[in-house]
CSV table of C-alpha atoms (C1' of nucleotides) in Angstrom, one decimal:
chain,number,residue,atom,x,y,z
A,1,UNK,CA,72.0,-3.8,-10.8
A,2,UNK,CA,69.3,-4.5,-13.4
A,3,UNK,CA,69.3,-3.6,-17.0
A,4,UNK,CA,66.6,-1.5,-18.6
A,5,UNK,CA,64.4,-4.4,-19.7
A,6,UNK,CA,64.6,-5.9,-16.3
A,7,UNK,CA,63.6,-2.6,-14.7
A,8,UNK,CA,60.6,-2.3,-17.1
A,9,UNK,CA,59.5,-5.8,-16.1
A,10,UNK,CA,59.9,-5.2,-12.4
A,11,UNK,CA,58.0,-1.9,-12.4
A,12,UNK,CA,55.2,-3.4,-14.5
A,13,UNK,CA,54.9,-6.4,-12.3
A,14,UNK,CA,54.8,-4.4,-9.0
A,15,UNK,CA,52.3,-1.9,-10.4
A,16,UNK,CA,50.0,-4.7,-11.4
A,17,UNK,CA,50.5,-6.4,-8.1
A,18,UNK,CA,49.5,-3.2,-6.3
A,19,UNK,CA,46.2,-3.2,-8.3
A,20,UNK,CA,45.3,-6.8,-8.5
A,21,UNK,CA,47.5,-8.8,-6.2
A,22,UNK,CA,50.2,-11.4,-7.0
A,23,UNK,CA,48.1,-14.3,-8.2
A,24,UNK,CA,45.8,-12.3,-10.4
A,25,UNK,CA,48.8,-10.7,-12.1
A,26,UNK,CA,49.7,-12.8,-15.2
A,27,UNK,CA,52.9,-12.9,-17.1
A,28,UNK,CA,51.0,-11.9,-20.2
A,29,UNK,CA,49.7,-8.8,-18.5
A,30,UNK,CA,53.2,-8.0,-17.2
A,31,UNK,CA,54.6,-8.3,-20.8
A,32,UNK,CA,51.9,-6.0,-22.2
A,33,UNK,CA,52.2,-3.5,-19.4
A,34,UNK,CA,56.0,-3.4,-19.8
A,35,UNK,CA,55.8,-3.2,-23.5
A,36,UNK,CA,57.9,-6.3,-24.2
A,37,UNK,CA,57.3,-9.9,-25.3
A,38,UNK,CA,56.2,-12.4,-22.8
A,39,UNK,CA,59.1,-14.8,-23.4
A,40,UNK,CA,61.6,-12.0,-22.6
A,41,UNK,CA,60.4,-12.2,-19.0
A,42,UNK,CA,61.6,-15.8,-18.7
A,43,UNK,CA,64.9,-14.9,-20.4
A,44,UNK,CA,65.5,-12.2,-17.8
A,45,UNK,CA,64.1,-14.0,-14.7
A,46,UNK,CA,63.7,-17.6,-13.7
A,47,UNK,CA,60.0,-17.1,-13.2
A,48,UNK,CA,57.2,-14.9,-11.9
A,49,UNK,CA,58.3,-15.2,-8.3
A,50,UNK,CA,61.8,-14.1,-9.0
A,51,UNK,CA,60.6,-10.8,-10.4
A,52,UNK,CA,59.1,-10.0,-7.1
A,53,UNK,CA,62.1,-11.1,-5.2
A,54,UNK,CA,64.3,-9.0,-7.4
A,55,UNK,CA,62.0,-6.0,-6.8
A,56,UNK,CA,62.6,-6.4,-3.1
A,57,UNK,CA,66.2,-5.6,-3.5
A,58,UNK,CA,65.3,-2.2,-4.8
A,59,UNK,CA,64.5,0.4,-2.2
A,60,UNK,CA,61.7,1.7,-4.4
A,61,UNK,CA,59.7,-1.5,-3.7
A,62,UNK,CA,61.0,-2.3,-0.2
A,63,UNK,CA,59.6,-0.3,2.7
A,64,UNK,CA,62.7,-1.0,4.8
A,65,UNK,CA,63.1,1.3,7.8
A,66,UNK,CA,66.5,1.8,9.5
A,67,UNK,CA,66.9,2.8,13.1
A,68,UNK,CA,69.5,5.3,11.9
A,69,UNK,CA,66.9,7.2,9.9
A,70,UNK,CA,65.3,8.4,13.1
A,71,UNK,CA,66.9,11.3,14.9
A,72,UNK,CA,65.7,13.4,17.8
A,73,UNK,CA,66.5,16.4,19.9
A,74,UNK,CA,64.6,15.7,23.2
A,75,UNK,CA,61.5,17.8,22.5
A,76,UNK,CA,58.4,15.6,22.4
A,77,UNK,CA,56.3,17.4,19.8
A,78,UNK,CA,59.1,18.1,17.4
A,79,UNK,CA,60.6,14.6,17.7
A,80,UNK,CA,57.3,12.8,17.3
A,81,UNK,CA,56.4,14.9,14.3
A,82,UNK,CA,59.7,14.0,12.8
A,83,UNK,CA,59.2,10.3,13.6
A,84,UNK,CA,55.8,10.3,11.8
A,85,UNK,CA,57.3,12.1,8.8
A,86,UNK,CA,60.2,9.6,8.5
A,87,UNK,CA,57.8,6.7,8.9
A,88,UNK,CA,55.4,8.0,6.3
A,89,UNK,CA,58.2,8.8,3.9
A,90,UNK,CA,58.9,5.1,3.7
A,91,UNK,CA,55.6,3.5,4.5
A,92,UNK,CA,53.6,5.1,1.8
A,93,UNK,CA,50.2,4.1,0.4
A,94,UNK,CA,52.1,2.6,-2.4
A,95,UNK,CA,54.1,0.4,0.0
A,96,UNK,CA,50.9,-0.6,1.8
A,97,UNK,CA,49.3,-1.6,-1.5
A,98,UNK,CA,52.4,-3.6,-2.4
A,99,UNK,CA,52.5,-5.5,0.8
A,100,UNK,CA,48.8,-6.4,0.6
A,101,UNK,CA,49.3,-7.5,-3.0
A,102,UNK,CA,52.1,-9.8,-1.9
A,103,UNK,CA,49.9,-11.6,0.7
A,104,UNK,CA,49.8,-14.9,-1.0
A,105,UNK,CA,50.9,-18.3,0.2
A,106,UNK,CA,53.4,-18.7,-2.6
A,107,UNK,CA,55.4,-15.7,-1.4
A,108,UNK,CA,54.6,-15.7,2.3
A,109,UNK,CA,57.8,-17.3,3.4
A,110,UNK,CA,59.9,-14.9,1.4
A,111,UNK,CA,58.2,-11.7,2.3
A,112,UNK,CA,56.7,-12.1,5.7
A,113,UNK,CA,59.9,-11.3,7.6
A,114,UNK,CA,60.6,-8.1,5.7
A,115,UNK,CA,57.0,-7.0,6.2
A,116,UNK,CA,57.0,-7.6,10.0
A,117,UNK,CA,60.3,-5.8,10.3
A,118,UNK,CA,58.9,-2.4,9.5
A,119,UNK,CA,56.4,-2.0,12.4
A,120,UNK,CA,58.8,-3.9,14.7
A,121,UNK,CA,61.6,-1.4,14.0
A,122,UNK,CA,59.4,1.6,14.5
A,123,UNK,CA,57.9,0.2,17.7
A,124,UNK,CA,61.4,-0.5,19.1
A,125,UNK,CA,62.5,3.1,18.3
A,126,UNK,CA,59.4,4.5,20.0
A,127,UNK,CA,59.7,2.4,23.1
A,128,UNK,CA,63.3,3.4,23.4
A,129,UNK,CA,62.5,7.0,22.9
A,130,UNK,CA,59.7,7.2,25.4
A,131,UNK,CA,61.8,5.4,27.9
A,132,UNK,CA,64.6,8.0,27.4
A,133,UNK,CA,62.0,10.8,27.8
A,134,UNK,CA,60.5,9.3,30.9
A,135,UNK,CA,61.0,12.6,32.9
A,136,UNK,CA,58.7,14.4,30.6
A,137,UNK,CA,56.1,11.7,30.3
A,138,UNK,CA,53.2,10.7,32.5
A,139,UNK,CA,52.9,7.0,33.0
A,140,UNK,CA,55.3,4.2,32.2
A,141,UNK,CA,53.6,1.9,29.8
A,142,UNK,CA,55.9,2.7,26.9
A,143,UNK,CA,54.9,-0.4,24.9
A,144,UNK,CA,51.3,0.7,24.9
A,145,UNK,CA,52.2,4.2,24.0
A,146,UNK,CA,54.4,2.9,21.1
A,147,UNK,CA,51.6,0.7,19.9
A,148,UNK,CA,49.2,3.6,20.0
A,149,UNK,CA,51.6,5.9,18.1
A,150,UNK,CA,52.4,3.2,15.6
A,151,UNK,CA,48.7,2.3,15.1
A,152,UNK,CA,47.6,5.9,14.6
A,153,UNK,CA,50.3,6.4,11.9
A,154,UNK,CA,50.0,3.1,10.2
A,155,UNK,CA,46.2,3.2,10.4
A,156,UNK,CA,46.1,6.5,8.6
A,157,UNK,CA,48.4,5.5,5.8
A,158,UNK,CA,46.4,2.3,5.3
A,159,UNK,CA,43.1,4.0,5.3
A,160,UNK,CA,44.4,6.5,2.8
A,161,UNK,CA,45.8,3.8,0.6
A,162,UNK,CA,42.5,1.9,0.7
A,163,UNK,CA,40.0,4.6,0.3
A,164,UNK,CA,41.9,7.7,-0.7
A,165,UNK,CA,39.7,10.8,-0.5
A,166,UNK,CA,36.4,8.8,-0.2
A,167,UNK,CA,37.0,8.5,3.5
A,168,UNK,CA,38.6,11.8,4.3
A,169,UNK,CA,40.2,14.8,2.6
A,170,UNK,CA,42.7,15.4,5.4
A,171,UNK,CA,46.3,15.5,4.1
A,172,UNK,CA,49.2,13.6,5.7
A,173,UNK,CA,50.9,16.8,6.8
A,174,UNK,CA,47.8,18.2,8.7
A,175,UNK,CA,47.1,14.8,10.1
A,176,UNK,CA,50.6,14.4,11.5
A,177,UNK,CA,50.6,17.9,13.0
A,178,UNK,CA,47.2,17.5,14.7
A,179,UNK,CA,47.5,13.9,15.8
A,180,UNK,CA,50.9,14.4,17.3
A,181,UNK,CA,49.7,17.5,19.2
A,182,UNK,CA,46.9,15.5,20.8
A,183,UNK,CA,49.2,12.6,21.5
A,184,UNK,CA,51.8,14.7,23.2
A,185,UNK,CA,49.2,16.5,25.2
A,186,UNK,CA,48.0,13.1,26.3
A,187,UNK,CA,51.3,11.8,27.5
A,188,UNK,CA,53.3,14.7,28.7
A,189,UNK,CA,53.6,15.6,32.4
A,190,UNK,CA,51.8,18.7,33.4
B,1,UNK,CA,18.5,-19.0,4.9
B,2,UNK,CA,21.1,-21.5,3.8
B,3,UNK,CA,21.0,-25.2,4.3
B,4,UNK,CA,23.7,-27.1,6.2
B,5,UNK,CA,25.7,-28.0,3.1
B,6,UNK,CA,25.6,-24.4,1.9
B,7,UNK,CA,26.9,-23.3,5.3
B,8,UNK,CA,29.7,-25.7,5.2
B,9,UNK,CA,30.7,-24.5,1.8
B,10,UNK,CA,30.5,-20.8,2.8
B,11,UNK,CA,32.5,-21.3,6.0
B,12,UNK,CA,35.2,-23.4,4.2
B,13,UNK,CA,35.4,-20.8,1.5
B,14,UNK,CA,35.7,-17.8,3.8
B,15,UNK,CA,38.3,-19.5,6.0
B,16,UNK,CA,40.4,-20.3,3.0
B,17,UNK,CA,40.1,-16.8,1.6
B,18,UNK,CA,41.3,-15.4,5.0
B,19,UNK,CA,44.4,-17.5,4.7
B,20,UNK,CA,45.2,-17.4,1.0
B,21,UNK,CA,43.0,-14.7,-0.7
B,22,UNK,CA,40.2,-15.2,-3.2
B,23,UNK,CA,42.1,-16.1,-6.3
B,24,UNK,CA,44.4,-18.6,-4.6
B,25,UNK,CA,41.4,-20.4,-3.1
B,26,UNK,CA,40.3,-23.2,-5.5
B,27,UNK,CA,37.0,-24.9,-5.6
B,28,UNK,CA,38.8,-28.2,-5.1
B,29,UNK,CA,40.3,-26.9,-1.8
B,30,UNK,CA,36.9,-25.6,-0.8
B,31,UNK,CA,35.3,-29.0,-1.4
B,32,UNK,CA,38.1,-30.8,0.6
B,33,UNK,CA,37.9,-28.3,3.4
B,34,UNK,CA,34.1,-28.5,3.6
B,35,UNK,CA,34.2,-32.3,3.4
B,36,UNK,CA,32.0,-32.5,0.4
B,37,UNK,CA,32.3,-33.2,-3.3
B,38,UNK,CA,33.5,-30.5,-5.6
B,39,UNK,CA,30.4,-30.7,-7.9
B,40,UNK,CA,28.1,-30.2,-5.0
B,41,UNK,CA,29.5,-26.6,-4.8
B,42,UNK,CA,28.1,-25.9,-8.3
B,43,UNK,CA,24.8,-27.5,-7.5
B,44,UNK,CA,24.4,-25.2,-4.5
B,45,UNK,CA,25.9,-22.0,-6.0
B,46,UNK,CA,26.2,-20.6,-9.4
B,47,UNK,CA,29.9,-20.3,-9.1
B,48,UNK,CA,32.8,-19.4,-6.8
B,49,UNK,CA,31.9,-15.8,-6.8
B,50,UNK,CA,28.4,-16.4,-5.6
B,51,UNK,CA,29.7,-18.2,-2.5
B,52,UNK,CA,31.4,-15.1,-1.4
B,53,UNK,CA,28.4,-12.9,-2.2
B,54,UNK,CA,26.2,-15.3,-0.2
B,55,UNK,CA,28.6,-15.1,2.7
B,56,UNK,CA,28.2,-11.3,2.7
B,57,UNK,CA,24.6,-11.8,3.6
B,58,UNK,CA,25.6,-13.4,6.9
B,59,UNK,CA,26.6,-11.1,9.8
B,60,UNK,CA,29.3,-13.6,10.7
B,61,UNK,CA,31.2,-12.7,7.5
B,62,UNK,CA,30.1,-9.1,7.1
B,63,UNK,CA,31.7,-6.4,9.3
B,64,UNK,CA,28.6,-4.1,9.0
B,65,UNK,CA,28.5,-1.4,11.6
B,66,UNK,CA,25.2,0.4,12.4
B,67,UNK,CA,25.0,3.8,13.9
B,68,UNK,CA,22.5,2.5,16.4
B,69,UNK,CA,25.1,0.1,17.9
B,70,UNK,CA,26.8,3.1,19.4
B,71,UNK,CA,25.4,4.7,22.6
B,72,UNK,CA,26.9,7.3,24.9
B,73,UNK,CA,26.2,9.1,28.1
B,74,UNK,CA,28.3,12.2,27.7
B,75,UNK,CA,31.4,11.3,29.6
B,76,UNK,CA,34.4,11.3,27.3
B,77,UNK,CA,36.5,8.4,28.6
B,78,UNK,CA,33.6,6.0,29.2
B,79,UNK,CA,32.0,6.8,25.8
B,80,UNK,CA,35.2,6.4,23.8
B,81,UNK,CA,36.0,3.2,25.6
B,82,UNK,CA,32.6,2.0,24.6
B,83,UNK,CA,33.0,3.1,21.0
B,84,UNK,CA,36.3,1.2,20.8
B,85,UNK,CA,34.7,-1.9,22.2
B,86,UNK,CA,31.8,-1.8,19.9
B,87,UNK,CA,34.1,-1.1,16.9
B,88,UNK,CA,36.4,-4.0,17.8
B,89,UNK,CA,33.6,-6.3,18.4
B,90,UNK,CA,32.6,-6.1,14.7
B,91,UNK,CA,36.0,-5.2,13.2
B,92,UNK,CA,37.9,-8.2,14.4
B,93,UNK,CA,41.2,-9.6,13.1
B,94,UNK,CA,39.0,-12.2,11.3
B,95,UNK,CA,37.1,-9.4,9.5
B,96,UNK,CA,40.3,-7.7,8.5
B,97,UNK,CA,41.7,-10.8,7.1
B,98,UNK,CA,38.5,-11.4,5.1
B,99,UNK,CA,38.5,-8.0,3.7
B,100,UNK,CA,42.1,-8.3,2.6
B,101,UNK,CA,41.4,-11.7,1.1
B,102,UNK,CA,38.6,-10.2,-0.9
B,103,UNK,CA,40.8,-7.5,-2.5
B,104,UNK,CA,40.8,-8.9,-6.0
B,105,UNK,CA,39.5,-7.3,-9.2
B,106,UNK,CA,36.9,-10.0,-9.8
B,107,UNK,CA,35.1,-9.0,-6.6
B,108,UNK,CA,36.1,-5.3,-6.2
B,109,UNK,CA,32.8,-3.9,-7.5
B,110,UNK,CA,30.7,-6.1,-5.3
B,111,UNK,CA,32.6,-5.7,-2.0
B,112,UNK,CA,34.3,-2.2,-2.2
B,113,UNK,CA,31.2,-0.3,-1.0
B,114,UNK,CA,30.6,-2.5,2.0
B,115,UNK,CA,34.2,-2.3,3.0
B,116,UNK,CA,34.3,1.5,2.8
B,117,UNK,CA,31.1,1.8,4.7
B,118,UNK,CA,32.6,0.6,8.0
B,119,UNK,CA,35.2,3.3,8.6
B,120,UNK,CA,32.9,5.8,7.1
B,121,UNK,CA,30.1,5.0,9.6
B,122,UNK,CA,32.5,5.0,12.5
B,123,UNK,CA,34.1,8.3,11.5
B,124,UNK,CA,30.7,9.9,11.1
B,125,UNK,CA,29.6,8.8,14.6
B,126,UNK,CA,32.9,10.2,16.0
B,127,UNK,CA,32.7,13.5,14.3
B,128,UNK,CA,29.1,13.8,15.5
B,129,UNK,CA,30.0,12.9,19.0
B,130,UNK,CA,33.0,15.3,19.3
B,131,UNK,CA,30.9,18.0,18.0
B,132,UNK,CA,28.2,17.4,20.6
B,133,UNK,CA,30.9,17.3,23.3
B,134,UNK,CA,32.5,20.5,22.1
B,135,UNK,CA,32.2,22.1,25.5
B,136,UNK,CA,34.5,19.5,27.0
B,137,UNK,CA,37.0,19.4,24.2
B,138,UNK,CA,39.9,21.7,23.3
B,139,UNK,CA,40.1,22.5,19.6
B,140,UNK,CA,37.5,22.1,16.9
B,141,UNK,CA,39.0,19.9,14.2
B,142,UNK,CA,36.6,17.0,14.8
B,143,UNK,CA,37.4,15.4,11.5
B,144,UNK,CA,41.0,15.2,12.4
B,145,UNK,CA,40.2,13.8,15.9
B,146,UNK,CA,37.9,11.3,14.4
B,147,UNK,CA,40.5,10.1,11.9
B,148,UNK,CA,43.0,9.8,14.7
B,149,UNK,CA,40.7,7.8,16.8
B,150,UNK,CA,39.6,5.6,13.9
B,151,UNK,CA,43.3,5.1,12.8
B,152,UNK,CA,44.4,4.2,16.3
B,153,UNK,CA,41.7,1.6,16.6
B,154,UNK,CA,41.8,0.2,13.1
B,155,UNK,CA,45.6,0.2,13.0
B,156,UNK,CA,45.7,-1.9,16.2
B,157,UNK,CA,43.3,-4.5,14.9
B,158,UNK,CA,45.1,-4.7,11.6
B,159,UNK,CA,48.5,-5.0,13.1
B,160,UNK,CA,47.1,-7.7,15.4
B,161,UNK,CA,45.5,-9.5,12.5
B,162,UNK,CA,48.8,-9.4,10.5
B,163,UNK,CA,51.4,-10.2,13.1
B,164,UNK,CA,49.6,-11.5,16.1
B,165,UNK,CA,51.9,-11.6,19.1
B,166,UNK,CA,55.1,-11.3,17.0
B,167,UNK,CA,54.6,-7.5,17.1
B,168,UNK,CA,53.2,-7.0,20.6
B,169,UNK,CA,51.7,-9.0,23.4
B,170,UNK,CA,49.3,-6.3,24.4
B,171,UNK,CA,45.7,-7.4,24.6
B,172,UNK,CA,42.8,-5.5,23.0
B,173,UNK,CA,41.3,-4.6,26.4
B,174,UNK,CA,44.5,-3.1,27.8
B,175,UNK,CA,45.1,-1.3,24.6
B,176,UNK,CA,41.7,0.3,24.5
B,177,UNK,CA,41.9,1.4,28.1
B,178,UNK,CA,45.3,2.9,27.8
B,179,UNK,CA,45.0,4.5,24.4
B,180,UNK,CA,41.6,6.0,25.2
B,181,UNK,CA,43.0,7.5,28.4
B,182,UNK,CA,45.9,9.2,26.5
B,183,UNK,CA,43.5,10.3,23.7
B,184,UNK,CA,41.0,11.8,26.2
B,185,UNK,CA,43.8,13.6,28.1
B,186,UNK,CA,44.9,14.9,24.7
B,187,UNK,CA,41.6,16.5,23.7
B,188,UNK,CA,39.8,17.4,26.9
B,189,UNK,CA,39.7,21.0,28.2
B,190,UNK,CA,41.7,21.5,31.3
C,1,DA,C1',6.3,-49.6,-2.1
C,2,DT,C1',7.2,-45.5,-4.7
C,3,DA,C1',9.0,-41.2,-5.9
C,4,DC,C1',11.9,-37.5,-4.9
C,5,DT,C1',15.9,-35.1,-3.2
C,6,DA,C1',20.5,-34.5,-1.9
C,7,DT,C1',24.8,-36.0,-2.6
C,8,DG,C1',28.9,-38.8,-4.1
C,9,DC,C1',31.8,-40.4,-7.8
C,10,DA,C1',34.2,-40.5,-12.1
C,11,DA,C1',35.1,-38.5,-16.1
C,12,DG,C1',35.5,-34.8,-18.9
C,13,DT,C1',35.6,-29.8,-21.2
C,14,DG,C1',37.4,-25.5,-22.5
C,15,DA,C1',40.0,-21.8,-21.1
C,16,DA,C1',43.9,-19.7,-18.9
C,17,DT,C1',48.4,-19.9,-17.0
C,18,DA,C1',53.5,-20.3,-16.3
C,19,DC,C1',57.0,-21.4,-18.8
C,20,DT,C1',59.7,-23.2,-23.4
C,21,DT,C1',61.6,-23.4,-27.9
C,22,DG,C1',63.3,-22.4,-32.6
C,23,DC,C1',63.9,-18.9,-35.7
C,24,DA,C1',64.4,-14.2,-37.6
C,25,DC,C1',66.2,-9.7,-37.4
C,26,DG,C1',68.5,-5.4,-36.2
C,27,DA,C1',72.0,-2.8,-33.6
C,28,DG,C1',76.6,-2.5,-31.9
C,29,DG,C1',81.3,-3.8,-31.5
C,30,DT,C1',85.5,-5.6,-33.9
D,1,DA,C1',82.0,-7.7,-43.5
D,2,DC,C1',81.1,-10.6,-39.6
D,3,DC,C1',79.6,-12.0,-35.1
D,4,DT,C1',77.2,-11.6,-31.0
D,5,DC,C1',73.6,-10.3,-28.2
D,6,DG,C1',69.1,-8.9,-27.0
D,7,DT,C1',64.7,-9.2,-28.3
D,8,DG,C1',60.4,-10.2,-31.1
D,9,DC,C1',57.3,-13.5,-32.9
D,10,DA,C1',54.7,-17.7,-33.3
D,11,DA,C1',53.8,-21.9,-31.8
D,12,DG,C1',53.6,-25.1,-28.4
D,13,DT,C1',53.4,-27.9,-23.6
D,14,DA,C1',51.8,-29.4,-19.3
D,15,DT,C1',49.1,-28.1,-15.7
D,16,DT,C1',45.5,-26.1,-13.2
D,17,DC,C1',41.1,-24.1,-12.8
D,18,DA,C1',36.1,-23.3,-12.8
D,19,DC,C1',32.5,-25.6,-14.1
D,20,DT,C1',29.5,-29.8,-16.3
D,21,DT,C1',27.4,-34.2,-16.9
D,22,DG,C1',25.6,-39.0,-16.3
D,23,DC,C1',24.9,-42.3,-13.2
D,24,DA,C1',24.6,-44.7,-8.6
D,25,DT,C1',22.9,-44.5,-3.9
D,26,DA,C1',21.1,-43.5,0.5
D,27,DG,C1',17.6,-41.1,3.1
D,28,DT,C1',12.9,-39.1,3.5
D,29,DA,C1',8.3,-38.1,2.5
D,30,DT,C1',4.0,-39.8,0.9
DNA sequence: ATACTATGCAAGTGAATACTTGCACGAGGT
DNA sequence: ACCTCGTGCAAGTATTCACTTGCATAGTAT
């Protein structure tokens, strides 16, 4: 899909964007970081913007979630743990940093849709799941439950991405286990 | 504290930063948006960076949370609803947008501490609260509960700030009421 | 009336930035 | 041996940016 030089450029670009954001990332920095000459960038890509757009075609730099990634067996706790795990496998601190780094007017129209799609897909799956499990669940506001579950997963990843261990030492795995337990206890019928 | 012209400059600057981020906000744009001449900016402030630093001294542009803002009476649901309300009164979508707009290497050292302080303060209050309420709560992992509660509040505000009603129509007040109810049901002793 | 202050206006400066171009050179294929 | 292709290197261009300066002017205080 891309040759070795192009991959070096894409990786250098995205790593710099994660750290400093799109507009603070210069083509000179990219060249140095990729270990190539600046003009090579423009022989391989039309411009700075096209590097990012090319990166989006790679699953490594695109948080894309598919509905088919989520499977379940009908047991609340196990299913929700699995949902969290699948979500966090794609929506990593790295992805969060990338999507923040890309928040710039020059790229907005090209990236906004893809960024919205991730929480939207996850929410849809959750609403659908809760609705199917209605016999085991107290209450019927599935939209609200889905937003709560999404928020508590996304919020954790974001906070981890922003502050790492300065905020908390808790690891993803422990967090998922504990928070899902509380959540399930909070929604299940007695 | 600041004269009228300075306030116009600060407000224009921060509003632009919310939309486009610090490095994409030019002094020319600020001048136009504030309805003043560009050179006036540099008569009032040392430079672009100093505008932001001045804004931080105003509570309107600083999400600062104080422990003393949080009171409680010892009833889980009422207290946690009140915590969420206080949190979201300061940590608004606007504040979230500002803190994302400020994520740039030029400002990192000056803003990072203040940004970390908000979740840290809230978490501390929560851990402390859960620990005081231990008789009414099942389980003892207060750090984890606090991170879950923080995540589910912060996550919601962030998602609202990013996607507004494209992701969900749920309003803050409904969300707080419902999510706290589930959370309390999930942690309280039976 | 006079002086001072705040601001506008127009012009400009030096640095940085995205992007370009012409030439050289080395590796690989034929 | 020759050609092509990918890349490096050096120089350059046009633009934009933060920031500056000198002068004019209107409002305010004394």
